[in-house]
Coordinates of C-alpha atoms in Angstrom, one line a residue:
M193 CA 55.5 140.9 23.6
I194 CA 53.1 143.5 22.6
I195 CA 51.4 145.4 25.8
A196 CA 48.1 146.4 25.4
A197 CA 45.1 148.3 27.5
P198 CA 43.7 145.6 29.9
S199 CA 40.7 143.4 28.8
Y200 CA 38.0 145.6 31.0
I201 CA 38.7 149.0 29.4
P202 CA 37.3 149.3 26.1
P203 CA 38.2 150.3 22.7
L204 CA 37.9 153.2 21.5
P205 CA 34.3 154.0 20.3
F206 CA 35.4 155.3 17.0
D207 CA 38.6 155.6 15.0
P208 CA 39.6 158.9 15.6
P209 CA 38.4 161.5 12.8
T210 CA 40.7 162.3 9.7
T211 CA 39.2 165.1 8.4
V212 CA 37.6 167.3 11.6
P213 CA 39.9 170.4 13.4
I214 CA 40.3 170.6 17.0
H215 CA 37.9 173.8 17.5
D216 CA 35.1 171.9 15.1
F217 CA 35.8 168.2 17.6
F218 CA 35.3 170.3 21.0
F219 CA 32.4 173.2 19.7
G220 CA 31.6 172.3 15.6
K221 CA 27.9 171.0 14.9
D222 CA 28.4 167.6 14.8
E223 CA 30.6 168.1 18.5
H224 CA 27.3 165.7 19.7
K225 CA 28.6 162.2 17.1
H226 CA 32.3 163.5 18.2
G227 CA 31.3 161.6 22.0
R228 CA 31.7 165.1 23.8
H229 CA 29.2 166.1 26.8
P230 CA 26.7 168.2 25.2
V231 CA 27.5 171.9 25.2
D232 CA 24.4 173.2 26.6
A233 CA 25.2 170.4 29.8
S234 CA 28.7 171.1 30.3
E235 CA 29.9 173.8 33.3
P236 CA 32.1 176.6 31.3
P237 CA 35.4 175.3 30.4
F238 CA 37.3 177.8 32.3
T239 CA 36.9 179.3 35.8
C240 CA 39.1 182.0 36.8
G241 CA 40.5 180.0 40.1
I242 CA 40.9 183.9 42.1
S243 CA 38.2 185.8 40.7
G244 CA 35.5 183.4 40.1
T245 CA 35.0 184.8 36.1
S246 CA 34.2 182.5 33.2
Y247 CA 32.1 181.7 30.5
S248 CA 29.6 179.2 29.8
A249 CA 31.0 176.4 26.4
S250 CA 28.2 178.2 24.7
E251 CA 30.0 182.0 25.0
V252 CA 33.8 180.4 24.6
S253 CA 32.1 178.8 21.3
E254 CA 31.4 182.8 20.0
R255 CA 34.4 184.0 21.6
I256 CA 36.3 181.4 19.6
Q257 CA 34.4 182.8 16.3
C258 CA 34.8 186.3 17.0
L259 CA 38.3 186.6 17.8
A260 CA 39.4 184.1 14.8
R261 CA 37.8 187.1 12.8
A262 CA 39.1 189.8 14.7
L263 CA 43.0 188.0 14.3
A264 CA 42.0 187.2 10.3
V265 CA 41.8 191.0 9.7
H266 CA 44.1 192.2 11.9
L267 CA 47.1 189.6 10.8
R268 CA 45.4 189.6 6.5
W269 CA 45.1 185.9 6.6
Q270 CA 42.7 184.3 4.5
V271 CA 41.4 180.9 5.9
N272 CA 42.1 178.9 3.0
E273 CA 44.9 180.5 1.2
G274 CA 48.2 179.0 2.5
S275 CA 49.9 176.8 4.7
E276 CA 49.3 176.2 8.4
M277 CA 53.2 176.7 9.1
D278 CA 52.5 180.5 7.8
K279 CA 49.9 181.2 10.0
V280 CA 51.6 180.3 13.7
V281 CA 50.8 182.5 16.9
G282 CA 52.6 181.8 19.7
I283 CA 51.3 182.0 23.5
F284 CA 53.8 183.2 26.0
S285 CA 51.7 183.5 29.6
L286 CA 50.7 182.3 32.7
N287 CA 47.8 180.9 32.2
S288 CA 44.3 182.5 31.9
I289 CA 40.9 181.5 31.0
D290 CA 41.2 182.7 27.5
T291 CA 44.4 180.5 26.6
L292 CA 42.6 178.1 24.9
T293 CA 40.1 180.6 23.4
V294 CA 43.7 181.6 21.6
S295 CA 44.5 178.2 20.3
W296 CA 41.3 177.4 18.9
A297 CA 41.1 180.6 17.0
T298 CA 44.2 180.1 15.5
H299 CA 42.7 176.7 14.3
R300 CA 40.8 178.7 12.8
L301 CA 41.9 180.4 10.5
N302 CA 44.1 177.3 9.7
G303 CA 46.9 178.1 11.9
V304 CA 49.4 176.8 14.3
S305 CA 49.0 177.4 17.9
C306 CA 52.8 177.2 20.1
P307 CA 52.3 177.4 23.4
I308 CA 55.3 179.1 24.9
S309 CA 56.7 178.1 28.9
A310 CA 55.9 181.3 31.1
T311 CA 59.4 180.7 32.9
Y312 CA 61.4 181.4 29.8
S313 CA 63.8 183.7 29.8
L314 CA 64.3 186.7 27.0
A315 CA 67.0 184.5 24.8
E316 CA 64.7 180.8 25.4
L317 CA 61.4 182.7 23.8
T318 CA 63.1 185.3 21.7
L319 CA 64.9 181.4 19.9
Q320 CA 61.5 179.5 20.4
L321 CA 59.6 182.3 18.2
K322 CA 62.6 182.3 15.6
T323 CA 62.4 178.6 15.3
A324 CA 58.4 178.3 14.9
R325 CA 58.1 181.3 12.7
C326 CA 55.6 182.6 15.1
K327 CA 53.6 185.8 13.2
A328 CA 52.2 187.1 16.0
L329 CA 52.1 186.4 20.0
F330 CA 50.0 186.7 23.3
T331 CA 51.3 187.6 26.5
C332 CA 50.0 188.5 29.8
V333 CA 50.9 192.2 32.0
P334 CA 54.3 190.7 34.4
L335 CA 56.1 189.6 31.0
L336 CA 55.3 192.1 28.7
Q337 CA 58.4 193.9 28.4
T338 CA 59.7 190.5 27.8
A339 CA 57.4 189.4 25.1
Y340 CA 58.2 192.9 23.7
A341 CA 61.9 192.5 23.2
A342 CA 61.9 189.0 21.8
A343 CA 59.1 189.5 19.5
A344 CA 61.3 192.8 18.0
T345 CA 64.2 190.1 17.5
A346 CA 62.2 187.7 16.2
G347 CA 60.8 190.0 13.8
I348 CA 56.8 190.2 15.1
P349 CA 55.7 193.6 14.8
K350 CA 54.9 195.4 18.3
T351 CA 51.1 195.7 16.9
N352 CA 51.1 191.7 16.6
V353 CA 51.6 191.2 20.5
F354 CA 48.2 190.7 22.4
L355 CA 47.5 190.3 25.5
L356 CA 45.8 187.8 27.8
A357 CA 43.3 188.9 31.3
L358 CA 45.1 187.6 34.4
P359 CA 43.4 188.0 38.1
E360 CA 44.7 191.7 39.9
E361 CA 45.9 189.5 42.3
S362 CA 48.6 187.8 39.8
I363 CA 49.9 191.2 38.0
N364 CA 50.3 193.1 41.3
G365 CA 49.3 196.7 40.6
M366 CA 51.0 196.6 36.7
T367 CA 48.6 198.2 34.0
A368 CA 49.5 197.2 30.5
P369 CA 50.1 200.3 27.6
A370 CA 46.9 201.8 26.1
D371 CA 47.9 200.8 22.6
V372 CA 48.1 197.0 23.0
K373 CA 45.2 194.9 22.5
S374 CA 43.8 192.6 24.5
V375 CA 41.6 189.4 23.9
D376 CA 38.6 191.2 25.2
T377 CA 39.0 194.1 22.5
L378 CA 39.8 192.2 19.6
I379 CA 36.3 189.9 20.3
Q380 CA 34.7 193.1 20.6
E381 CA 36.1 194.0 17.6
G382 CA 34.8 190.8 15.7
A383 CA 32.0 190.4 16.9
G384 CA 30.8 193.5 14.4
M385 CA 33.0 191.4 11.7
P386 CA 31.3 189.2 9.1
R387 CA 31.2 185.4 9.4
L388 CA 34.5 183.8 8.2
P389 CA 33.6 180.7 5.5
D390 CA 34.5 177.4 6.1
L391 CA 37.6 175.9 6.6
L392 CA 38.1 173.7 2.9
W393 CA 39.7 170.5 4.3
D394 CA 41.3 167.4 1.9
D395 CA 40.0 163.8 3.4
G396 CA 43.1 162.9 5.3
Q397 CA 44.6 166.7 6.8
G398 CA 43.6 166.5 10.2
A399 CA 45.8 163.5 10.8
R400 CA 48.9 165.9 8.5
Q401 CA 48.1 168.8 9.4
T402 CA 49.9 170.4 12.6
A403 CA 47.9 171.9 15.0
F404 CA 50.5 172.5 17.9
L405 CA 54.3 173.1 18.1
C406 CA 54.7 172.2 21.5
S407 CA 58.6 172.1 23.0
S408 CA 60.5 168.7 25.0
S409 CA 63.9 167.7 25.2
G410 CA 63.3 164.5 23.0
T411 CA 64.4 161.5 24.5
S412 CA 67.9 163.6 24.7
G413 CA 69.9 167.1 23.6
A414 CA 68.1 170.1 22.7
P415 CA 64.8 171.2 23.1
K416 CA 63.1 170.7 19.8
N417 CA 59.7 171.5 18.3
V418 CA 57.2 168.6 18.2
K419 CA 54.5 168.4 15.7
I420 CA 51.1 167.5 17.4
S421 CA 48.1 166.8 14.0
H422 CA 44.7 168.1 14.8
R423 CA 44.2 163.8 14.9
N424 CA 46.4 163.0 17.1
V425 CA 44.9 165.7 20.1
I426 CA 41.8 164.6 19.5
A427 CA 43.0 160.8 19.7
N428 CA 43.9 161.3 23.1
V429 CA 41.5 163.0 24.1
M430 CA 39.5 160.2 23.1
Q431 CA 42.0 157.5 24.9
I432 CA 41.6 159.3 28.2
T433 CA 38.4 159.5 28.3
T434 CA 37.4 156.3 27.4
F435 CA 39.7 154.4 30.0
E436 CA 38.1 157.4 32.5
R437 CA 34.5 156.2 32.0
T438 CA 34.5 152.3 33.4
Y439 CA 34.8 154.1 36.5
K440 CA 33.7 158.1 36.4
G441 CA 30.1 158.9 36.4
A442 CA 28.6 161.1 33.9
E443 CA 27.9 164.2 35.9
P444 CA 30.2 167.2 34.8
E445 CA 32.6 167.8 37.7
L446 CA 35.1 171.0 38.5
C447 CA 39.2 170.3 38.2
L448 CA 42.0 172.2 39.1
G449 CA 44.3 173.6 36.8
V450 CA 47.2 174.4 38.3
L451 CA 49.2 172.5 35.6
P452 CA 50.9 175.4 32.6
F453 CA 48.8 175.5 30.1
S454 CA 51.8 175.9 27.8
H455 CA 52.8 172.0 28.8
C456 CA 50.9 169.2 27.1
Y457 CA 50.1 167.7 30.5
G458 CA 48.4 170.9 31.3
L459 CA 47.0 171.6 27.4
I460 CA 45.3 167.9 26.4
V461 CA 45.4 166.5 29.8
V462 CA 44.1 169.1 32.0
S463 CA 42.2 171.0 29.9
L464 CA 41.4 169.4 26.2
A465 CA 39.9 166.2 27.8
S466 CA 38.3 167.6 30.4
I467 CA 35.8 170.0 28.2
Y468 CA 35.2 166.4 26.0
R469 CA 34.0 165.2 29.3
G470 CA 32.0 168.7 30.8
D471 CA 34.1 169.1 33.4
G472 CA 35.0 172.6 33.8
V473 CA 39.0 173.7 34.5
V474 CA 39.3 175.9 37.8
V475 CA 42.3 178.0 36.7
L476 CA 45.5 179.1 38.8
Q477 CA 48.2 181.0 37.3
G478 CA 50.8 178.4 39.0
F479 CA 51.2 176.9 42.1
D480 CA 50.6 178.2 45.6
L481 CA 49.7 176.3 48.5
F482 CA 47.2 178.7 50.2
Q483 CA 46.0 180.1 46.6
T484 CA 45.3 175.5 45.3
L485 CA 43.8 175.0 48.9
E486 CA 41.5 178.3 48.8
A487 CA 40.0 177.4 45.8
I488 CA 40.1 173.8 46.3
Q489 CA 37.6 174.7 48.9
S490 CA 35.7 177.4 47.4
F491 CA 34.6 175.7 44.3
R492 CA 34.8 171.9 45.6
I493 CA 37.0 170.8 43.1
R494 CA 36.9 166.8 43.1
R495 CA 39.8 166.7 40.9
L496 CA 43.5 167.5 41.1
W497 CA 46.2 167.3 38.4
L498 CA 49.4 167.2 39.7
V499 CA 53.2 166.8 39.6
P500 CA 54.9 164.8 42.2
A501 CA 56.7 167.9 44.1
M502 CA 52.9 169.9 44.6
L503 CA 51.9 166.7 46.6
V504 CA 55.0 166.4 48.3
A505 CA 54.8 170.3 49.1
M506 CA 51.1 169.0 50.1
T507 CA 52.6 166.5 52.5
K508 CA 55.2 168.5 54.4
A509 CA 52.3 171.2 55.2
A510 CA 49.9 168.7 56.3
S511 CA 49.8 171.2 59.6
V512 CA 48.4 173.8 56.5
V513 CA 46.7 171.4 54.9
K514 CA 44.1 170.0 57.5
K515 CA 42.6 173.4 58.1
Y516 CA 41.2 173.6 54.9
D517 CA 38.2 171.2 53.7
L518 CA 38.7 168.9 50.7
S519 CA 36.8 166.7 51.2
S520 CA 35.3 167.1 47.6
V521 CA 38.1 165.6 46.5
T522 CA 38.0 162.1 44.5
V523 CA 40.8 161.6 42.2
A524 CA 44.7 163.0 42.8
A525 CA 46.3 162.1 38.7
V526 CA 49.9 162.7 39.4
G527 CA 52.2 162.4 36.8
A528 CA 56.4 162.1 36.5
S529 CA 58.3 160.5 38.6
P530 CA 57.6 157.4 40.9
L531 CA 56.2 157.5 44.0
T532 CA 57.1 155.9 47.5
G533 CA 54.5 153.7 49.7
E534 CA 55.5 156.5 52.0
I535 CA 54.5 159.6 49.9
F536 CA 51.1 157.6 49.6
Q537 CA 50.3 156.8 53.2
L538 CA 50.8 160.7 54.0
F539 CA 48.6 162.1 51.5
G540 CA 45.7 159.1 52.2
D541 CA 45.7 160.8 56.2
L542 CA 45.9 164.0 54.8
L543 CA 42.8 163.3 51.9
P544 CA 41.0 159.8 53.2
N545 CA 38.3 159.3 50.4
C546 CA 40.6 160.2 47.8
S547 CA 41.8 157.9 45.0
L548 CA 45.8 158.8 44.7
I549 CA 46.5 157.3 40.9
Q550 CA 49.8 157.6 39.0
G551 CA 49.8 158.2 35.2
Y552 CA 53.4 158.0 32.4
G553 CA 53.5 160.0 29.3
L554 CA 55.8 162.8 26.9
T555 CA 54.7 165.5 24.9
E556 CA 56.1 162.9 21.7
A557 CA 52.9 160.6 22.4
A558 CA 50.6 164.0 22.8
V559 CA 50.3 163.0 25.1
C560 CA 49.3 160.8 27.5
V561 CA 49.7 157.4 27.8
S562 CA 49.2 155.4 30.6
F563 CA 47.1 155.7 34.0
N564 CA 46.4 153.4 37.2
H565 CA 42.6 152.5 37.3
V566 CA 41.4 153.5 40.1
N567 CA 39.8 149.8 41.1
D568 CA 43.0 148.4 39.7
A569 CA 46.1 150.8 41.1
V570 CA 49.5 149.6 42.7
L571 CA 52.2 151.0 44.5
G572 CA 55.0 152.3 42.3
S573 CA 53.2 151.9 38.9
C574 CA 52.4 154.2 36.0
G575 CA 49.7 151.9 34.4
N576 CA 48.1 150.7 32.3
L577 CA 48.1 151.5 28.3
Y578 CA 45.5 153.6 27.1
P579 CA 43.4 152.0 25.0
G580 CA 44.1 151.9 21.2
F581 CA 48.3 152.2 22.5
E582 CA 50.4 149.1 21.5
G583 CA 53.9 148.8 23.7
R584 CA 56.6 146.3 23.4
L585 CA 59.8 146.8 25.6
I586 CA 63.3 146.0 24.1
D587 CA 66.9 145.1 24.9
E588 CA 70.3 146.6 24.5
D589 CA 70.0 144.6 21.0
G590 CA 67.0 146.3 19.9
Q591 CA 65.5 142.3 20.5
T592 CA 61.6 142.6 22.2
I593 CA 61.6 140.9 25.6
E594 CA 59.1 138.8 26.2
E595 CA 59.0 138.2 29.8
H596 CA 57.5 139.9 32.8
G597 CA 59.6 142.3 35.2
Q598 CA 62.9 142.4 32.6
P599 CA 64.0 146.1 31.9
G600 CA 63.5 147.3 28.1
E601 CA 63.6 151.0 26.1
L602 CA 59.7 151.2 26.1
L603 CA 58.4 152.2 22.0
L604 CA 54.7 152.7 21.3
R605 CA 52.2 153.1 18.2
S606 CA 49.0 154.5 18.6
P607 CA 47.0 157.8 16.9
S608 CA 48.5 160.2 19.1
I609 CA 52.2 159.6 18.2
M610 CA 53.5 163.1 17.1
L611 CA 53.9 164.2 13.4
G612 CA 57.9 164.8 14.2
Y613 CA 60.3 167.5 15.4
H614 CA 59.6 170.8 13.6
E615 CA 62.6 171.0 11.1
N616 CA 64.4 168.8 12.4
D617 CA 64.4 165.3 10.3
A618 CA 67.3 163.5 12.1
A619 CA 66.1 163.6 15.1
T620 CA 62.8 162.7 14.5
R621 CA 64.3 159.1 12.6
E622 CA 66.3 158.5 15.8
I623 CA 62.8 158.0 17.7
L624 CA 60.6 157.1 15.1
S625 CA 60.5 154.3 12.6
D626 CA 58.5 154.2 9.9
D627 CA 56.2 152.0 11.2
G628 CA 55.3 154.1 13.7
W629 CA 56.5 153.2 17.0
L630 CA 58.5 155.8 18.9
R631 CA 61.4 155.1 21.3
T632 CA 60.2 156.4 24.7
G633 CA 64.2 156.9 26.3
D634 CA 62.1 155.6 28.9
L635 CA 63.2 152.4 31.0
M636 CA 60.5 150.6 32.0
E637 CA 59.2 146.7 33.2
V638 CA 55.9 145.0 33.0
R639 CA 54.8 143.4 36.0
K640 CA 51.4 142.1 36.7
S641 CA 48.8 144.1 39.0
P642 CA 47.1 141.4 42.4
N643 CA 44.3 141.1 39.3
G644 CA 46.7 140.0 36.8
H645 CA 46.7 142.8 34.0
D646 CA 49.8 144.1 33.2
H647 CA 51.3 147.7 34.4
L648 CA 54.3 149.5 33.4
F649 CA 57.0 150.3 36.2
I650 CA 59.1 153.6 35.7
V651 CA 63.0 152.4 36.2
D652 CA 64.8 155.5 34.7
R653 CA 65.3 157.1 31.4
V654 CA 67.9 155.1 29.9
K655 CA 70.2 158.0 29.2
E656 CA 69.3 159.3 33.0
L657 CA 70.9 156.3 34.6
I658 CA 74.1 157.0 36.2
K659 CA 76.4 153.8 35.4
V660 CA 79.2 153.0 38.9
R661 CA 81.6 150.2 38.4
G662 CA 78.7 149.3 36.1
L663 CA 76.4 148.5 38.1
Q664 CA 72.8 150.7 37.1
V665 CA 71.5 153.6 39.5
A666 CA 68.5 155.3 38.8
P667 CA 68.4 159.3 39.6
A668 CA 64.8 158.8 40.4
E669 CA 64.6 155.9 43.1
L670 CA 67.0 158.3 45.4
E671 CA 65.8 161.4 44.7
T672 CA 62.2 159.9 46.3
H673 CA 63.9 158.9 48.9
L674 CA 65.9 162.2 49.5
L675 CA 62.1 164.0 49.6
L676 CA 60.8 162.9 52.4
H677 CA 63.3 164.1 54.7
P678 CA 62.4 166.7 56.7
D679 CA 65.1 168.7 56.2
I680 CA 64.5 168.6 52.1
A681 CA 62.7 171.1 49.9
D682 CA 63.8 169.9 46.6
A683 CA 66.9 167.5 45.0
T684 CA 68.4 166.2 42.1
V685 CA 70.7 163.2 41.9
V686 CA 73.0 163.1 38.5
P687 CA 76.4 161.4 37.1
M688 CA 79.7 163.3 38.3
P689 CA 82.2 162.0 36.1
D690 CA 85.1 159.5 37.6
E691 CA 88.6 158.0 36.6
A692 CA 87.5 154.9 38.1
A693 CA 84.1 154.3 39.1
G694 CA 83.3 155.5 35.7
E695 CA 80.8 158.1 37.3
L696 CA 79.3 158.5 40.8
P697 CA 76.0 160.0 42.1
R698 CA 76.1 163.5 42.9
A699 CA 72.8 165.1 44.9
Y700 CA 71.6 168.7 44.4
I701 CA 69.2 169.2 47.4
V702 CA 67.3 172.8 47.8
K703 CA 66.9 173.2 52.2
S704 CA 63.3 173.1 53.3
K705 CA 62.4 176.2 55.0
E706 CA 62.0 174.5 58.1
F707 CA 66.1 173.9 58.4
Q708 CA 66.8 177.4 56.6
G709 CA 64.7 178.6 59.3
K710 CA 66.2 177.7 62.6
G711 CA 69.1 180.0 62.0
H712 CA 71.9 177.8 63.4
G713 CA 71.2 174.9 60.8
D714 CA 74.5 173.2 60.2
D715 CA 75.1 172.7 56.7
E716 CA 78.0 170.2 57.5
L717 CA 75.5 168.1 59.8
L718 CA 73.1 168.0 57.3
K719 CA 75.5 166.6 54.9
Q720 CA 76.3 163.9 57.0
Q721 CA 72.8 163.0 58.1
L722 CA 72.3 162.6 54.3
H723 CA 74.7 160.7 53.5
E724 CA 73.6 158.4 56.5
Y725 CA 69.7 158.8 55.1
V726 CA 71.2 156.9 52.0
N727 CA 73.6 154.5 52.9
E728 CA 71.5 153.0 55.4
A729 CA 68.3 152.6 52.7
F730 CA 70.5 151.6 49.4
A731 CA 73.5 149.7 48.4
Q732 CA 76.7 150.6 48.3
H733 CA 77.1 151.4 44.4
K734 CA 73.8 153.7 44.7
H735 CA 75.5 155.6 47.6
L736 CA 75.9 159.2 47.4
A737 CA 80.0 159.3 46.8
G738 CA 80.0 161.9 44.6
G739 CA 78.9 164.2 47.2
I740 CA 76.4 166.6 48.4
E741 CA 75.4 170.3 47.3
F742 CA 73.2 172.5 48.7
V743 CA 72.1 174.8 46.2
D744 CA 68.7 178.5 46.3
A745 CA 66.6 176.2 43.8
L746 CA 66.5 173.7 40.3
P747 CA 66.3 174.7 37.5
K748 CA 62.6 173.0 36.1
T749 CA 61.0 173.2 33.1
S750 CA 57.2 174.4 32.4
S751 CA 55.9 171.0 33.9
G752 CA 57.8 171.4 37.1
K753 CA 60.7 168.6 35.9
T754 CA 63.9 169.2 37.5
Q755 CA 65.7 170.6 34.3
R756 CA 68.7 167.8 34.3
K757 CA 71.2 168.6 31.7
V758 CA 71.8 172.1 33.5
M759 CA 72.1 170.1 37.0
K760 CA 74.9 167.6 34.9
D761 CA 77.1 170.4 33.9
K762 CA 77.3 172.1 36.9
A763 CA 78.5 168.4 38.3
R764 CA 80.9 167.8 35.5
E765 CA 82.4 171.3 35.9
W766 CA 82.8 170.6 39.6
A767 CA 84.1 167.4 38.8
A768 CA 86.8 169.1 36.5
A769 CA 87.8 171.6 39.0
V770 CA 88.1 169.2 41.5
A771 CA 90.7 167.3 38.8
A772 CA 92.4 169.9 38.2
T773 CA 92.8 171.1 41.8
E774 CA 94.3 167.6 42.8
A775 CA 96.3 167.6 39.5
A776 CA 98.3 170.9 40.6
R777 CA 98.2 169.0 44.2
K778 CA 100.0 166.5 42.5
K779 CA 101.9 169.2 40.4
T780 CA 103.3 170.9 43.5
Q781 CA 103.9 167.8 46.0
I782 CA 105.8 166.0 42.6
E783 CA 107.9 169.5 42.6
S784 CA 108.4 169.5 46.1
V785 CA 109.4 166.3 45.8
L786 CA 111.6 166.6 43.2
R787 CA 113.2 169.8 45.0
V788 CA 114.0 167.5 48.2
Q789 CA 115.8 165.5 46.0
N790 CA 117.6 167.8 44.3
E791 CA 119.1 169.4 47.6
G792 CA 119.9 166.0 48.0
L793 CA 121.7 165.9 45.1
K794 CA 123.6 168.8 45.6
R795 CA 124.3 168.4 49.2
V796 CA 125.8 164.9 48.1
A797 CA 127.7 166.5 45.9
I798 CA 129.2 169.1 47.5
Q799 CA 129.8 166.3 50.0
V800 CA 131.6 164.5 47.8
F801 CA 134.1 167.7 46.2
D802 CA 134.8 168.5 49.4
F803 CA 135.8 164.8 51.0
S804 CA 138.2 164.5 46.8
S805 CA 139.7 167.7 48.3
D806 CA 140.4 166.1 51.6
E807 CA 142.3 163.1 50.3
D808 CA 143.9 165.4 47.4
E809 CA 145.4 167.5 50.6
D810 CA 146.1 164.5 52.2
D811 CA 148.1 162.5 49.7
L812 CA 149.9 166.1 49.6

């Protein structure tokens, strides 16, 4: 069964162009023919949610050109010479209103933009700079020292490290060294430089040339650099906006830009698709509940782009949220793990006039695959496929599933599918077939909505399902339930090795501030209550038989997802320690038994010896 967009969604208005660079698609002289909202009638692409600083779309276009000129001189790059992989620019920063300006300027030079999570450690950043072979790095004041250290190890000259501006409130009084150039300084320099030559592209070059190198763990394993072409990005922007135009008016609006621009969700869905529509993005450096609520109220933001953890935080702080005027919000769009009916209800109580819709995507598909339509939303669904996507489910034997309601791994084909993993052909071949089908690694079901349209329902990651005595347990199901408990701030469930069951679900839980604030909270009592809470809701094989452990925080990716591998390793280490302790206990027990037995044998031997002596004496 081939899955496609529902019939009421029109096809893409034209085939995504194969010879148009991204910056031209958004700001070139022919942007009108590509369906972009007129530049002069658009909202400022990015507005700082704290300071209010912004630039018009026309000003952003000019800033791109000026920045590209200055970088060309500083880095000694010729626009039409060398491979794009010789011109990789890293961006290691909190969100800035100029983040995308740097990317577009890099594309103007025929280069590659490499967004890097601001959460990376020194070791992670160094590795990313090396594997991507970055020649320059843009960062921000709070991350400057880490950037300098990583750049030095990766062979990037200190003079090739530049600064993106952040609002004063985000830098806590920190100041930049006088010798480091900022984006604004480079733009001022570029304003006095001659115009750059036009890009000379062959037919189809946009479909072959990498525009972004984005980090992803793939369907499993260590992080990899995903090669996303100019056409990949353009295709997904067209897919998103074609779908949304069936319910969204043409008038530009403001959306929330709190998700990291270093992740494809924040980069393509929040930023690029919004700009194509003529919308503006209100930029925040990270999710702070009060800053977020203040920005929504002050700027009259209409659309929220969130991840589940942010949504849960809002519902748990309902008394705080209700103090703000959020009546402007019409749509809240959420990606990542499924949402429960309880969360939908709680959020609906907070924002009764807002449609809460859920979607699905992955970096390898660059990025958004499906979303619920506001007129066909189904609880727990990831929505309908976007136009231009084909999908199918396969079973464990690789056979296509033809029935609705049967779980299988989702395969996708689309003009937005990545070129492959950078310098990792083996990993590319594992998930991308010669005929363009991408293995997502996600276990899905296709079910009909009440309106008769195909919806995708995510069961779990194929690699993350926990097998308890042969029965499957989806961690996401347990996690969603746990997050509804008032004493839990965050939770993840991972497999713990078990000799008898194969695997057992083990939960790592961050206690809520309210529980911690009690000062006398009983951890053991809370564990008992949580076990009962889960046991009442789920079958026995889904119980947390692997135990519950409280932690201060869960490790997160830049998009807010829990780094499951870290927690799986922790569970394995704990299981190994328990096994070692049990083995030592058994060994001690056996040794004790043997000692008792040996002592008994000695006593018997002595008794036998003494008895024999007595007999001898009697005989004498």
